[in-house]
Coordinates of C-alpha atoms in Angstrom, one line a residue:
M1 CA -17.1 8.8 -35.0
N2 CA -14.1 11.0 -35.7
N3 CA -12.8 10.8 -32.1
L4 CA -13.5 7.2 -31.3
I5 CA -11.3 5.7 -28.5
S6 CA -10.4 2.0 -28.8
V7 CA -9.7 0.5 -25.4
I8 CA -7.8 -2.8 -25.8
I9 CA -7.8 -5.3 -22.9
P10 CA -5.8 -8.5 -23.1
S11 CA -7.1 -11.1 -20.6
F12 CA -6.0 -14.5 -19.3
N13 CA -7.8 -16.2 -16.5
R14 CA -9.1 -13.0 -15.0
K15 CA -12.8 -13.7 -14.8
D16 CA -12.8 -12.5 -11.2
L17 CA -11.0 -9.2 -12.0
I18 CA -12.0 -8.0 -15.5
D19 CA -15.6 -6.9 -14.7
R20 CA -14.4 -3.9 -12.6
A21 CA -12.2 -2.7 -15.5
I22 CA -15.0 -2.9 -18.0
E23 CA -17.6 -1.3 -15.8
S24 CA -15.2 1.6 -15.1
I25 CA -15.0 2.3 -18.8
L26 CA -18.8 2.2 -19.3
K27 CA -19.1 4.9 -16.6
Q28 CA -16.9 7.3 -18.6
N29 CA -18.9 10.5 -19.4
Y30 CA -17.3 10.5 -22.9
K31 CA -19.2 7.8 -24.8
E32 CA -17.4 7.6 -28.2
F33 CA -15.4 4.4 -27.4
E34 CA -15.2 0.7 -28.2
I35 CA -13.8 -2.0 -25.9
L36 CA -11.9 -4.8 -27.5
I37 CA -11.2 -7.7 -25.2
I38 CA -8.7 -10.3 -26.4
D39 CA -9.0 -13.5 -24.4
D40 CA -5.6 -15.2 -24.4
G41 CA -6.8 -18.8 -24.1
S42 CA -8.3 -18.5 -20.7
T43 CA -9.3 -21.8 -19.0
D44 CA -11.4 -20.3 -16.2
G45 CA -14.4 -19.5 -18.4
T46 CA -13.5 -15.8 -18.9
Y47 CA -14.5 -15.8 -22.6
E48 CA -17.8 -17.5 -22.1
Y49 CA -18.7 -15.3 -19.1
L50 CA -18.0 -12.0 -20.9
N51 CA -19.9 -13.1 -24.1
E52 CA -22.9 -13.9 -22.0
K53 CA -22.8 -10.8 -19.8
Y54 CA -22.1 -8.2 -22.6
I55 CA -23.9 -9.9 -25.5
N56 CA -26.2 -6.9 -26.0
N57 CA -23.5 -4.2 -25.7
K58 CA -22.5 -3.1 -29.2
N59 CA -19.5 -1.2 -27.8
I60 CA -17.9 -4.3 -26.5
K61 CA -16.2 -6.8 -28.8
I62 CA -14.7 -10.0 -27.5
Y63 CA -12.1 -12.1 -29.3
K64 CA -10.2 -15.2 -28.4
N65 CA -6.7 -16.2 -29.4
E66 CA -6.3 -19.7 -30.8
K67 CA -3.7 -20.4 -28.1
N68 CA -2.1 -18.6 -25.2
S69 CA 0.3 -16.1 -26.9
G70 CA 1.0 -13.5 -24.2
A71 CA -0.2 -10.0 -23.4
G72 CA 2.0 -8.3 -26.1
F73 CA 0.6 -10.5 -28.9
S74 CA -3.0 -9.8 -27.6
R75 CA -2.3 -6.0 -27.6
K76 CA -1.1 -6.1 -31.2
S77 CA -4.1 -8.3 -32.2
G78 CA -6.5 -5.8 -30.6
Y79 CA -4.7 -2.9 -32.2
K80 CA -5.1 -4.4 -35.7
K81 CA -8.9 -4.9 -35.0
S82 CA -9.4 -1.4 -33.6
N83 CA -11.4 1.3 -35.4
G84 CA -10.5 4.3 -33.2
K85 CA -8.6 7.4 -33.9
Y86 CA -7.2 7.0 -30.4
I87 CA -5.9 3.9 -28.5
I88 CA -5.8 2.9 -24.8
F89 CA -4.0 -0.3 -23.7
M90 CA -5.6 -1.5 -20.5
D91 CA -4.7 -4.4 -18.2
D92 CA -7.7 -6.4 -17.0
D93 CA -6.9 -5.8 -13.3
D94 CA -6.9 -2.0 -13.5
Y95 CA -9.9 0.3 -13.3
Y96 CA -10.9 4.0 -13.7
T97 CA -12.0 6.2 -10.9
N98 CA -12.0 9.5 -12.8
F99 CA -14.9 9.3 -15.2
D100 CA -14.0 12.5 -17.0
F101 CA -10.6 11.2 -18.1
F102 CA -11.6 10.4 -21.7
N103 CA -13.2 13.8 -22.0
H104 CA -10.1 15.6 -20.7
A105 CA -7.9 13.6 -23.1
I106 CA -9.9 14.3 -26.2
T107 CA -10.1 18.0 -25.3
T108 CA -6.3 18.1 -25.0
F109 CA -5.8 16.3 -28.3
E110 CA -8.0 18.9 -30.0
K111 CA -6.1 21.8 -28.4
Y112 CA -2.6 20.5 -29.1
E113 CA -2.4 19.2 -32.7
G114 CA 0.2 16.6 -33.4
I115 CA 0.8 15.3 -29.9
S116 CA 1.3 11.6 -29.6
M117 CA -0.3 11.0 -26.2
V118 CA -2.2 12.4 -23.3
S119 CA -1.2 10.8 -20.0
S120 CA -2.3 11.0 -16.4
S121 CA -1.4 9.5 -13.0
S122 CA -2.7 6.6 -11.0
T123 CA -3.1 5.2 -7.5
I124 CA -1.4 1.9 -6.7
E125 CA -3.6 -0.6 -4.9
Y126 CA -1.6 -3.3 -3.1
V127 CA -4.3 -5.9 -2.8
K128 CA -2.6 -8.3 -0.5
E129 CA -1.6 -5.6 2.0
K130 CA -5.0 -3.8 1.6
R131 CA -3.4 -0.5 1.1
F132 CA -3.2 2.3 -1.5
E133 CA -0.3 4.5 -2.5
E134 CA -0.8 7.6 -4.6
S135 CA 1.6 7.7 -7.5
K136 CA 1.5 11.1 -9.0
M137 CA 3.7 11.9 -12.0
N138 CA 6.4 14.5 -11.4
I139 CA 5.7 16.4 -14.7
K140 CA 2.7 18.1 -16.2
G141 CA 1.6 20.0 -19.2
L142 CA 3.1 19.9 -22.7
I143 CA 6.5 18.0 -22.8
N144 CA 8.7 18.0 -25.8
K145 CA 9.3 14.6 -27.2
S146 CA 13.2 14.9 -27.3
D147 CA 13.2 16.2 -23.7
Y148 CA 10.9 13.4 -22.5
L149 CA 12.9 10.7 -24.3
S150 CA 16.2 11.8 -22.9
K151 CA 14.8 11.9 -19.3
F152 CA 12.4 9.0 -19.6
Q153 CA 12.1 7.3 -16.2
L154 CA 15.2 9.1 -15.0
E155 CA 13.9 12.7 -14.3
Y156 CA 10.5 12.4 -16.0
M157 CA 8.2 9.7 -14.8
K158 CA 5.7 7.7 -16.9
S159 CA 2.4 6.5 -15.5
N160 CA 2.5 3.0 -13.9
S161 CA 0.5 1.5 -16.7
T162 CA -0.9 2.5 -20.1
F163 CA -4.6 2.6 -19.1
T164 CA -4.1 6.1 -17.9
T165 CA -2.8 7.2 -21.3
V166 CA -4.6 7.9 -24.5
F167 CA -2.4 7.4 -27.6
S168 CA -2.8 8.9 -31.0
K169 CA -3.2 5.9 -33.5
D170 CA -1.6 8.0 -36.2
A171 CA 1.5 8.6 -33.9
L172 CA 1.7 4.9 -33.2
E173 CA 1.6 4.2 -36.9
K174 CA 4.5 6.6 -37.5
A175 CA 6.4 5.0 -34.7
K176 CA 6.2 1.6 -36.4
F177 CA 4.0 0.1 -33.7
D178 CA 3.2 -2.9 -36.0
Q179 CA 6.9 -3.8 -36.1
M180 CA 7.2 -4.1 -32.3
E181 CA 8.1 -7.5 -30.9
M182 CA 7.7 -6.6 -27.3
V183 CA 4.5 -4.6 -26.6
N184 CA 4.6 -3.5 -22.9
D185 CA 4.1 -0.2 -21.1
S186 CA 7.6 1.3 -21.4
S187 CA 8.0 0.2 -25.0
I188 CA 4.7 1.7 -26.1
Y189 CA 5.5 5.0 -24.4
L190 CA 9.0 5.2 -26.0
R191 CA 7.6 4.4 -29.4
A192 CA 4.9 7.1 -29.1
L193 CA 7.5 9.6 -28.1
L194 CA 9.4 8.9 -31.3
A195 CA 6.5 10.4 -33.2
G196 CA 5.3 13.4 -31.1
D197 CA 5.2 15.4 -28.0
A198 CA 3.3 14.3 -24.8
Y199 CA 0.8 16.1 -22.7
I200 CA 0.5 15.2 -19.0
L201 CA -2.7 15.9 -17.2
D202 CA -2.4 16.9 -13.5
E203 CA -4.9 14.3 -12.3
I204 CA -5.3 10.8 -11.2
S205 CA -7.4 8.7 -13.5
G206 CA -7.6 5.3 -11.9
I207 CA -6.3 2.4 -9.8
Y208 CA -3.3 0.3 -10.8
R209 CA -3.6 -3.0 -9.0
V210 CA -0.7 -5.1 -7.6
H211 CA -1.7 -8.5 -6.3
S212 CA -0.7 -12.1 -6.1
K213 CA -1.3 -12.7 -9.8
N214 CA 0.5 -9.6 -11.0
I215 CA 3.2 -10.4 -13.6
T216 CA 5.6 -7.8 -12.2
F217 CA 6.9 -10.2 -9.5
S218 CA 7.2 -13.3 -11.7
L219 CA 9.3 -12.1 -14.6
K220 CA 11.4 -14.4 -16.7
T221 CA 14.8 -13.7 -18.1
D222 CA 13.7 -14.2 -21.7
F223 CA 10.9 -11.7 -21.2
I224 CA 13.3 -9.1 -19.9
I225 CA 15.7 -9.7 -22.8
E226 CA 12.8 -9.1 -25.2
N227 CA 12.2 -5.8 -23.4
L228 CA 15.9 -4.9 -23.8
I229 CA 15.8 -5.8 -27.5
E230 CA 12.8 -3.4 -28.0
K231 CA 14.7 -0.6 -26.2
K232 CA 17.7 -1.2 -28.4
K233 CA 15.4 -0.8 -31.4
V234 CA 14.2 2.5 -30.0
Y235 CA 17.8 3.5 -29.5
D236 CA 18.5 2.8 -33.2
E237 CA 15.5 5.0 -34.2
I238 CA 16.7 7.8 -31.9
K239 CA 20.2 7.7 -33.5
Q240 CA 18.7 7.7 -37.0
R241 CA 16.3 10.5 -36.3
E242 CA 18.9 12.4 -34.2
L243 CA 16.3 13.1 -31.5
I244 CA 18.6 13.4 -28.5
E245 CA 22.2 14.1 -27.6
N246 CA 24.4 11.3 -26.2
P247 CA 22.2 8.3 -27.3
D248 CA 24.8 5.9 -25.9
I249 CA 24.3 7.2 -22.4
W250 CA 20.6 7.0 -23.0
L251 CA 21.0 3.3 -24.0
K252 CA 23.0 2.6 -20.8
N253 CA 20.4 4.3 -18.6
Q254 CA 17.4 2.6 -20.2
I255 CA 18.9 -0.9 -20.2
L256 CA 19.7 -0.5 -16.5
L257 CA 16.2 0.7 -15.7
T258 CA 14.8 -2.5 -17.0
A259 CA 17.5 -5.0 -16.0
K260 CA 18.1 -3.6 -12.5
Y261 CA 14.4 -3.7 -11.8
Y262 CA 14.4 -7.3 -12.8
V263 CA 17.5 -8.2 -10.8
E264 CA 16.3 -6.4 -7.6
N265 CA 12.7 -7.7 -7.6
N266 CA 13.2 -11.3 -8.6
K267 CA 15.2 -14.2 -7.3
I268 CA 17.3 -15.2 -10.3
E269 CA 19.2 -18.4 -10.8
G270 CA 22.8 -18.1 -11.8
K271 CA 22.3 -19.3 -15.3
D272 CA 19.6 -16.8 -16.0
F273 CA 21.6 -14.0 -14.6
E274 CA 24.5 -15.0 -16.8
K275 CA 22.2 -15.1 -19.8
L276 CA 21.2 -11.5 -19.1
I277 CA 24.8 -10.4 -18.6
N278 CA 25.9 -12.0 -21.9
W279 CA 23.1 -10.2 -23.8
C280 CA 24.3 -6.9 -22.4
K281 CA 27.9 -7.6 -23.3
Q282 CA 26.9 -8.5 -26.9
N283 CA 24.5 -5.7 -27.6
C284 CA 25.4 -2.6 -25.6
G285 CA 28.6 -1.6 -27.3
K286 CA 30.9 0.7 -25.4
V287 CA 28.6 1.1 -22.4
A288 CA 28.3 -2.7 -21.9
T289 CA 31.0 -2.9 -19.1
E290 CA 29.3 -0.2 -17.0
I291 CA 26.0 -2.0 -17.4
V292 CA 27.4 -5.4 -16.4
D293 CA 29.2 -4.0 -13.3
C294 CA 26.1 -2.2 -12.1
L295 CA 23.9 -5.3 -12.5
K296 CA 26.3 -7.4 -10.6
N297 CA 26.0 -5.0 -7.6
S298 CA 22.2 -5.1 -7.7
R299 CA 21.3 -8.7 -7.0
K300 CA 18.2 -9.1 -4.9
E301 CA 20.0 -10.5 -1.9
N302 CA 21.6 -7.0 -1.3
K303 CA 18.2 -5.5 -0.7
K304 CA 16.4 -5.6 2.6
K305 CA 12.8 -4.5 3.3
V306 CA 12.7 -2.2 6.3
F307 CA 9.6 -0.7 8.0
L308 CA 10.6 2.8 9.2
M309 CA 8.6 4.5 12.0
A310 CA 9.0 8.2 12.6
Y311 CA 6.9 11.3 13.4
A312 CA 6.1 12.1 9.8
R313 CA 4.3 15.5 10.1
K314 CA 6.7 17.8 8.1
N315 CA 8.5 18.4 11.4
L316 CA 12.0 19.5 10.4
G317 CA 13.8 17.5 13.2
D318 CA 12.1 14.2 12.3
D319 CA 12.4 14.8 8.6
L320 CA 16.2 15.1 9.2
F321 CA 16.2 11.6 10.7
I322 CA 14.2 10.2 7.7
Q323 CA 16.5 11.8 5.1
M324 CA 19.6 10.6 6.9
I325 CA 18.3 7.0 7.1
L326 CA 17.4 7.0 3.4
K327 CA 20.6 8.5 2.2
R328 CA 23.0 6.5 4.3
N329 CA 21.4 3.1 3.6
P330 CA 20.5 3.2 -0.1
Q331 CA 20.9 -0.5 -0.3
N332 CA 17.7 -1.0 1.7
E333 CA 14.0 -0.5 0.7
Y334 CA 12.2 1.5 3.4
Y335 CA 8.4 1.6 4.0
M336 CA 6.6 4.2 6.0
K337 CA 2.9 4.5 6.8
V338 CA 1.2 7.9 7.1
K339 CA -2.4 9.0 6.7
N340 CA -1.5 12.2 4.9
T341 CA 1.0 11.2 2.3
G342 CA 1.7 14.9 1.6
F343 CA 3.8 15.0 4.8
L344 CA 6.4 12.9 2.9
E345 CA 6.1 14.6 -0.5
Y346 CA 9.7 15.8 -0.4
F347 CA 11.1 12.3 0.1
K348 CA 9.5 10.9 -3.2
K349 CA 12.9 11.7 -4.8
Y350 CA 14.4 8.9 -2.8
N351 CA 13.8 5.7 -4.8
N352 CA 14.3 3.6 -1.6
L353 CA 11.3 5.0 0.2
H354 CA 7.8 3.6 -0.3
V355 CA 4.9 5.5 1.3
I356 CA 1.9 3.6 2.5
Q357 CA -1.3 5.5 3.1
G358 CA -2.9 4.7 6.5
D359 CA -2.8 5.4 10.2
D360 CA 0.7 5.5 11.6
T361 CA -0.1 4.3 15.0
D362 CA 1.0 1.4 17.2
E363 CA -2.5 -0.1 16.8
E364 CA -2.0 -0.3 13.1
L365 CA 1.5 -1.6 13.2
I366 CA 0.8 -4.5 15.5
K367 CA -1.8 -5.8 13.1
S368 CA 1.0 -6.6 10.7
D369 CA 2.6 -9.9 10.1
V370 CA 6.1 -9.6 11.5
N371 CA 7.5 -11.5 8.6
E372 CA 6.3 -8.9 6.1
Y373 CA 9.6 -6.9 6.7
D374 CA 13.2 -7.8 7.3
A375 CA 13.6 -5.2 10.1
Y376 CA 11.7 -2.5 12.0
I377 CA 13.4 0.8 12.8
Y378 CA 11.9 3.5 15.0
V379 CA 13.8 6.7 14.6
G380 CA 13.7 9.9 16.5
G381 CA 12.9 12.0 19.5
S382 CA 10.4 11.9 22.3
I383 CA 8.8 8.6 21.4
F384 CA 8.3 7.2 24.9
M385 CA 5.8 9.6 26.3
E386 CA 3.1 8.0 28.3
G387 CA -0.2 8.7 26.4
G388 CA 1.5 9.5 23.2
K389 CA -0.7 9.8 20.1
V390 CA 1.4 8.0 17.5
Y391 CA 3.6 4.9 18.2
N392 CA 3.4 4.2 21.9
L393 CA 4.1 1.3 24.3
S394 CA 1.4 -1.2 25.2
E395 CA 1.1 -4.8 26.1
K396 CA 0.1 -5.5 22.5
F397 CA 3.1 -3.5 21.2
F398 CA 5.4 -5.4 23.5
R399 CA 4.1 -8.7 22.2
F400 CA 4.7 -7.5 18.6
V401 CA 8.4 -6.6 19.4
K402 CA 8.8 -10.0 21.1
K403 CA 7.4 -11.7 18.0
C404 CA 10.0 -9.8 15.9
K405 CA 12.8 -11.2 18.2
E406 CA 11.4 -14.7 17.9
A407 CA 11.2 -14.4 14.1
G408 CA 14.8 -13.0 13.9
K409 CA 13.6 -9.6 12.7
P410 CA 15.6 -6.7 14.2
F411 CA 13.5 -4.1 16.0
C412 CA 15.6 -1.0 16.8
Y413 CA 15.2 2.5 18.3
V414 CA 17.5 5.2 17.1
S415 CA 18.2 8.7 18.6
C416 CA 15.4 8.7 21.2
N417 CA 14.8 10.0 24.7
Y418 CA 12.5 8.7 27.4
G419 CA 9.5 10.3 29.1
P420 CA 7.8 12.0 30.5
Y421 CA 5.9 9.1 32.1
Q422 CA 3.4 9.1 35.0
T423 CA 3.0 5.5 36.1
E424 CA 5.2 2.7 37.4
E425 CA 3.3 0.3 35.1
Y426 CA 4.4 2.2 32.0
F427 CA 8.1 2.2 33.2
K428 CA 8.0 -1.6 33.8
L429 CA 6.4 -2.1 30.4
S430 CA 9.3 0.0 28.9
Q431 CA 11.9 -2.2 30.6
K432 CA 10.2 -5.4 29.3
T433 CA 10.0 -4.0 25.8
F434 CA 13.6 -2.8 25.7
K435 CA 14.8 -6.3 26.8
V436 CA 13.3 -7.9 23.7
A437 CA 14.2 -5.1 21.3
T438 CA 17.4 -5.5 19.2
D439 CA 19.0 -2.1 19.9
I440 CA 18.0 1.1 21.7
C441 CA 20.3 4.1 21.4
F442 CA 19.2 7.0 23.6
R443 CA 20.4 10.5 22.8
D444 CA 20.6 11.7 26.4
K445 CA 22.3 10.3 29.5
Y446 CA 19.2 10.8 31.6
S447 CA 17.3 8.3 29.6
Y448 CA 20.3 6.0 29.2
N449 CA 20.9 5.9 33.0
M450 CA 17.3 4.7 33.6
F451 CA 17.8 1.6 31.5
K452 CA 21.6 1.1 31.3
D453 CA 21.4 -2.3 33.0
I454 CA 19.6 -3.7 29.9
E455 CA 22.1 -5.2 27.5
T456 CA 20.5 -3.7 24.4
V457 CA 20.5 -0.1 25.7
R458 CA 23.3 2.4 24.8
Y459 CA 23.9 6.1 24.5
A460 CA 25.3 8.5 21.8
P461 CA 24.6 12.2 21.0
D462 CA 21.7 12.9 18.7
F463 CA 21.8 11.4 15.2
A464 CA 21.5 14.8 13.6
F465 CA 25.0 15.9 14.7
T466 CA 26.3 13.9 11.8
Y467 CA 24.2 15.9 9.3
K468 CA 26.2 17.8 6.7
I469 CA 25.5 21.5 6.8
P470 CA 27.2 24.6 5.3
S471 CA 29.0 26.7 8.0
D472 CA 31.0 29.4 6.2
D473 CA 28.7 31.4 4.0
K474 CA 26.8 34.0 6.2
I475 CA 24.4 36.8 5.6
K476 CA 26.0 39.9 7.2
E477 CA 24.0 41.5 10.0
S478 CA 21.5 38.6 10.1
V479 CA 19.6 37.3 13.2
G480 CA 17.5 34.2 13.1
I481 CA 14.7 33.3 15.5
T482 CA 13.1 29.9 15.6
I483 CA 9.4 30.2 16.5
I484 CA 7.3 27.7 18.5
D485 CA 3.6 27.8 19.5
L486 CA 3.1 27.9 23.2
N487 CA -0.6 27.5 23.1
I488 CA -0.4 23.8 22.3
R489 CA 1.9 23.2 25.3
K490 CA -0.4 23.2 28.3
D491 CA 2.3 24.1 30.8
L492 CA 3.4 27.2 28.8
A493 CA 0.1 28.4 27.2
E494 CA -0.2 31.2 29.8
K495 CA 3.2 32.6 28.6
E496 CA 2.1 33.1 25.0
D497 CA 1.4 36.9 25.2
K498 CA 4.7 37.6 27.0
Y499 CA 6.6 35.4 24.6
I500 CA 5.2 37.2 21.5
K501 CA 5.8 40.6 23.1
M502 CA 9.3 39.7 24.0
L503 CA 10.1 38.6 20.5
V504 CA 8.5 41.7 19.0
N505 CA 10.6 43.9 21.3
N506 CA 13.8 42.0 20.4
I507 CA 13.1 42.2 16.7
N508 CA 12.6 45.9 16.9
N509 CA 15.8 46.2 18.9
Y510 CA 17.7 44.3 16.2
L511 CA 16.1 46.3 13.4
Q512 CA 17.1 49.6 15.0
S513 CA 20.7 48.4 15.1
G514 CA 20.7 47.7 11.3
K515 CA 20.1 43.9 11.5
K516 CA 17.9 41.8 9.2
V517 CA 15.7 39.4 11.2
Y518 CA 14.7 35.9 9.9
L519 CA 11.8 34.1 11.6
Y520 CA 11.9 30.3 11.2
T521 CA 9.1 27.8 11.7
F522 CA 10.0 24.1 11.9
C523 CA 6.5 22.5 11.9
S524 CA 3.2 24.0 10.8
H525 CA 1.4 20.9 12.1
E526 CA 2.4 22.0 15.6
C527 CA 1.0 25.5 14.9
D528 CA 4.4 27.3 14.6
E529 CA 2.9 29.4 11.8
R530 CA 0.0 30.6 13.9
T531 CA 2.5 32.2 16.3
L532 CA 4.5 33.5 13.4
E533 CA 1.5 35.3 11.9
M534 CA 0.8 37.0 15.2
I535 CA 4.4 38.3 15.3
L536 CA 4.4 39.5 11.7
Q537 CA 1.3 41.6 12.3
N538 CA 3.5 44.0 14.2
F539 CA 5.8 44.7 11.3
N540 CA 3.6 45.8 8.4
N541 CA 5.5 43.8 5.7
N542 CA 8.9 45.3 6.8
P543 CA 11.4 44.0 4.2
N544 CA 14.0 43.4 6.9
V545 CA 11.7 40.9 8.7
I546 CA 11.7 37.8 6.7
D547 CA 9.7 34.6 7.4
V548 CA 11.2 31.3 6.4
R549 CA 8.6 28.5 6.8
Y550 CA 9.6 24.8 6.6
N551 CA 7.4 23.2 3.9
G552 CA 9.1 19.9 3.6
D553 CA 12.1 20.9 1.5
L554 CA 15.0 20.2 3.8
D555 CA 17.8 21.4 1.5
E556 CA 16.2 24.7 0.7
F557 CA 15.3 25.5 4.4
I558 CA 18.7 24.5 5.8
N559 CA 20.6 26.4 3.2
T560 CA 18.9 29.6 4.4
Y561 CA 19.1 28.6 8.0
S562 CA 22.8 28.0 7.9
K563 CA 23.6 31.5 6.7
M564 CA 22.5 33.2 9.9
E565 CA 25.2 34.9 12.1
Y566 CA 23.1 34.8 15.2
M567 CA 20.2 32.4 16.2
I568 CA 17.7 32.3 19.0
C569 CA 17.0 28.6 19.3
S570 CA 13.7 27.4 20.8
R571 CA 13.6 23.9 19.2
F572 CA 15.8 20.9 20.0
H573 CA 17.1 20.5 16.5
A574 CA 17.5 24.2 16.0
I575 CA 20.3 24.0 18.6
I576 CA 22.0 21.2 16.7
L577 CA 21.7 22.9 13.3
S578 CA 23.1 26.2 14.8
L579 CA 26.0 24.4 16.4
L580 CA 26.8 22.7 13.1
A581 CA 26.5 26.0 11.2
K582 CA 28.8 27.6 13.8
Q583 CA 26.4 30.3 14.7
N584 CA 26.2 32.6 17.8
I585 CA 23.5 31.0 19.9
Q586 CA 20.9 31.9 22.5
V587 CA 18.8 29.0 23.8
L588 CA 15.2 29.1 24.9
T589 CA 14.3 25.8 26.6
Y590 CA 10.8 24.4 27.1
S591 CA 11.6 20.8 28.0
K592 CA 13.8 18.5 29.9
K593 CA 15.1 16.9 26.7
I594 CA 16.8 20.2 25.8
D595 CA 18.2 20.7 29.3
N596 CA 19.5 17.2 29.5
V597 CA 21.4 17.3 26.2
I598 CA 23.0 20.7 27.0
K599 CA 24.1 19.3 30.3
D600 CA 25.3 16.0 28.7
L601 CA 27.4 17.7 26.1
E602 CA 28.6 20.5 28.4
L603 CA 27.5 23.2 26.0
N604 CA 28.5 26.6 27.3
L605 CA 25.6 28.5 25.9
P606 CA 23.3 31.2 27.3
I607 CA 19.9 29.6 28.3
M608 CA 16.6 30.9 29.3
D609 CA 13.7 28.7 30.4
F610 CA 10.3 29.6 28.8
K611 CA 8.8 29.7 32.3
E612 CA 11.1 32.7 33.0
I613 CA 10.1 34.7 30.0
D614 CA 9.2 38.3 30.4
S615 CA 8.1 40.7 27.7
N616 CA 10.9 43.1 28.7
V617 CA 13.8 40.7 28.2
L618 CA 16.2 41.7 25.5
F619 CA 18.9 39.3 24.2
D620 CA 22.2 41.1 23.7
L621 CA 23.9 39.7 20.6
N622 CA 27.3 40.2 22.3
E623 CA 26.2 37.6 24.9
F624 CA 25.3 34.9 22.5
G625 CA 27.5 31.8 22.8
K626 CA 29.5 29.5 20.5
V627 CA 30.9 26.0 21.0
E628 CA 34.6 25.6 20.1
D629 CA 35.4 23.5 17.0
K630 CA 37.4 20.9 18.9
K631 CA 34.5 20.1 21.3
L632 CA 32.0 20.0 18.4
S633 CA 34.2 17.6 16.5
K634 CA 34.2 15.2 19.5
I635 CA 30.4 15.4 19.7
I636 CA 30.0 14.7 16.0
E637 CA 32.4 11.7 16.3
K638 CA 30.5 10.3 19.3
S639 CA 27.1 10.8 17.5
K640 CA 28.2 8.4 14.8
Q641 CA 27.5 5.6 17.3
Q642 CA 23.8 6.3 16.7
E643 CA 24.3 4.3 13.5
L644 CA 22.5 0.9 13.7
K645 CA 24.6 -1.8 15.2
I646 CA 22.9 -4.5 13.1
N647 CA 23.6 -5.7 9.6
L648 CA 20.6 -5.3 7.3

């Protein structure tokens, strides 16, 4: 068995969890493996249960420590007993869902001689909350060991656990695995990288479980210091082998990764915190002061757990809200629920956002325990439409908000507008809900005036007015047009043909005068791109007609958008972005929310209602309007009041 895989599973009192891990290994299509289970002195009958159940399976070997010695000791014990050419370290609460993972790993080892490991991604299962969160690594393919080491857990992720990684035993030997005092996930990965490159498979191999018994949230200071000692040893090896530049900076970053995580996720007594600080001072040389200062600013009490509600559909306007909340409040941990986690792919770079897979509806939210989060924030737009499909008002929703108030949990609405609504019942329900909410900041005076007698209701211009956007660098002779789909808007669907013909005529007119035309879509989920394709059919890949589709990357999209000299704006946030970019603007309005804001802010801009659209209308660029800098500055200053008026 030249390619035998040894799967090492330490276990302590996990009789109720370990079966699933073992069975998922047995289902692997690659059959050259052995399973070594190291029972660490269990008292719940784990050892006896496993011996009885798997007595006839020659691939499974069960050992028992003389006394409880910890997972690291058990991993080393299993390693010494292993016969495989390859090693997997698996926790007894994890399990595989990809039954070709072993096959893929062995094939990769055979293709890339000398690599130290083949790794893959996992899905996190939060058992208590009954939810799953995909956790895909941000790298793939062959990764140079020095590059991976220097960027480890900074720019380059590792898998959440080691069960989704197959290690070369030869590489672990060269990395002095037998000399390790602390044998945990990060330490094993770092040791392996000392000896060879890594290959990252672009696949998810299994489920990493987080539950009430998980060690992650019950860490001890001594355990953390042992981790830091191991990282210091890796640092010494890196310096000796000259594997990366600036090893001192590497040490600082790696110490903080471990120590900050501990500080932020555990309630630490003063003496334990001081013990950690003293170790850093004594062992981290010239970067010790920076480390200590950072840890002192990262105590758990500075972090708040906030549930964030927004229309997460890769809609540019709503994504602006999400990004601004995350960037301006990095001290808080935000949680969002969405069925398609791909809608929030761009925001994975923000460490303070946690995406929960599930239905993002009011019916799902009100099932939650209000005490699960420290606060609830609903950000953005037309969120009080009677019959809305996402979060909406109901008696149950009102009772949930009321429970939040009774529990001292802030429930806030940011940068929203009200309506349309049809019934008096819905309006009265709104009043009742707003009275128990902590803060409601409308972005238009029409909505504010309807509820201004309620103490918690206030007004400020839209949150997005405080977004930072370039305004100087323009593409000469450029005209931008934001595209919307009229077919999904029942009151405007009949205007679709005229709308498309009007835009085609205007584009041709601009092309004839030597302009480049850029067509912008803000939300593919709302079918913007369907209309875009219908327009593009008229221009036969003309290089002067450029389509710019929002795919979730805010920075890239807005960078291009801001460079337009002229813009025809048919979306609410297109108007705001164009004002901030100091563009010449023509507005197409399809809703009261746009009309109300233009009226509130006294924007002297040319406006056409979609209901007045005619295919023969041509927009003269000389008649496009601008807002003077002084007025815009006042609007921006007022919009800062959209910031939360609560302390989280």
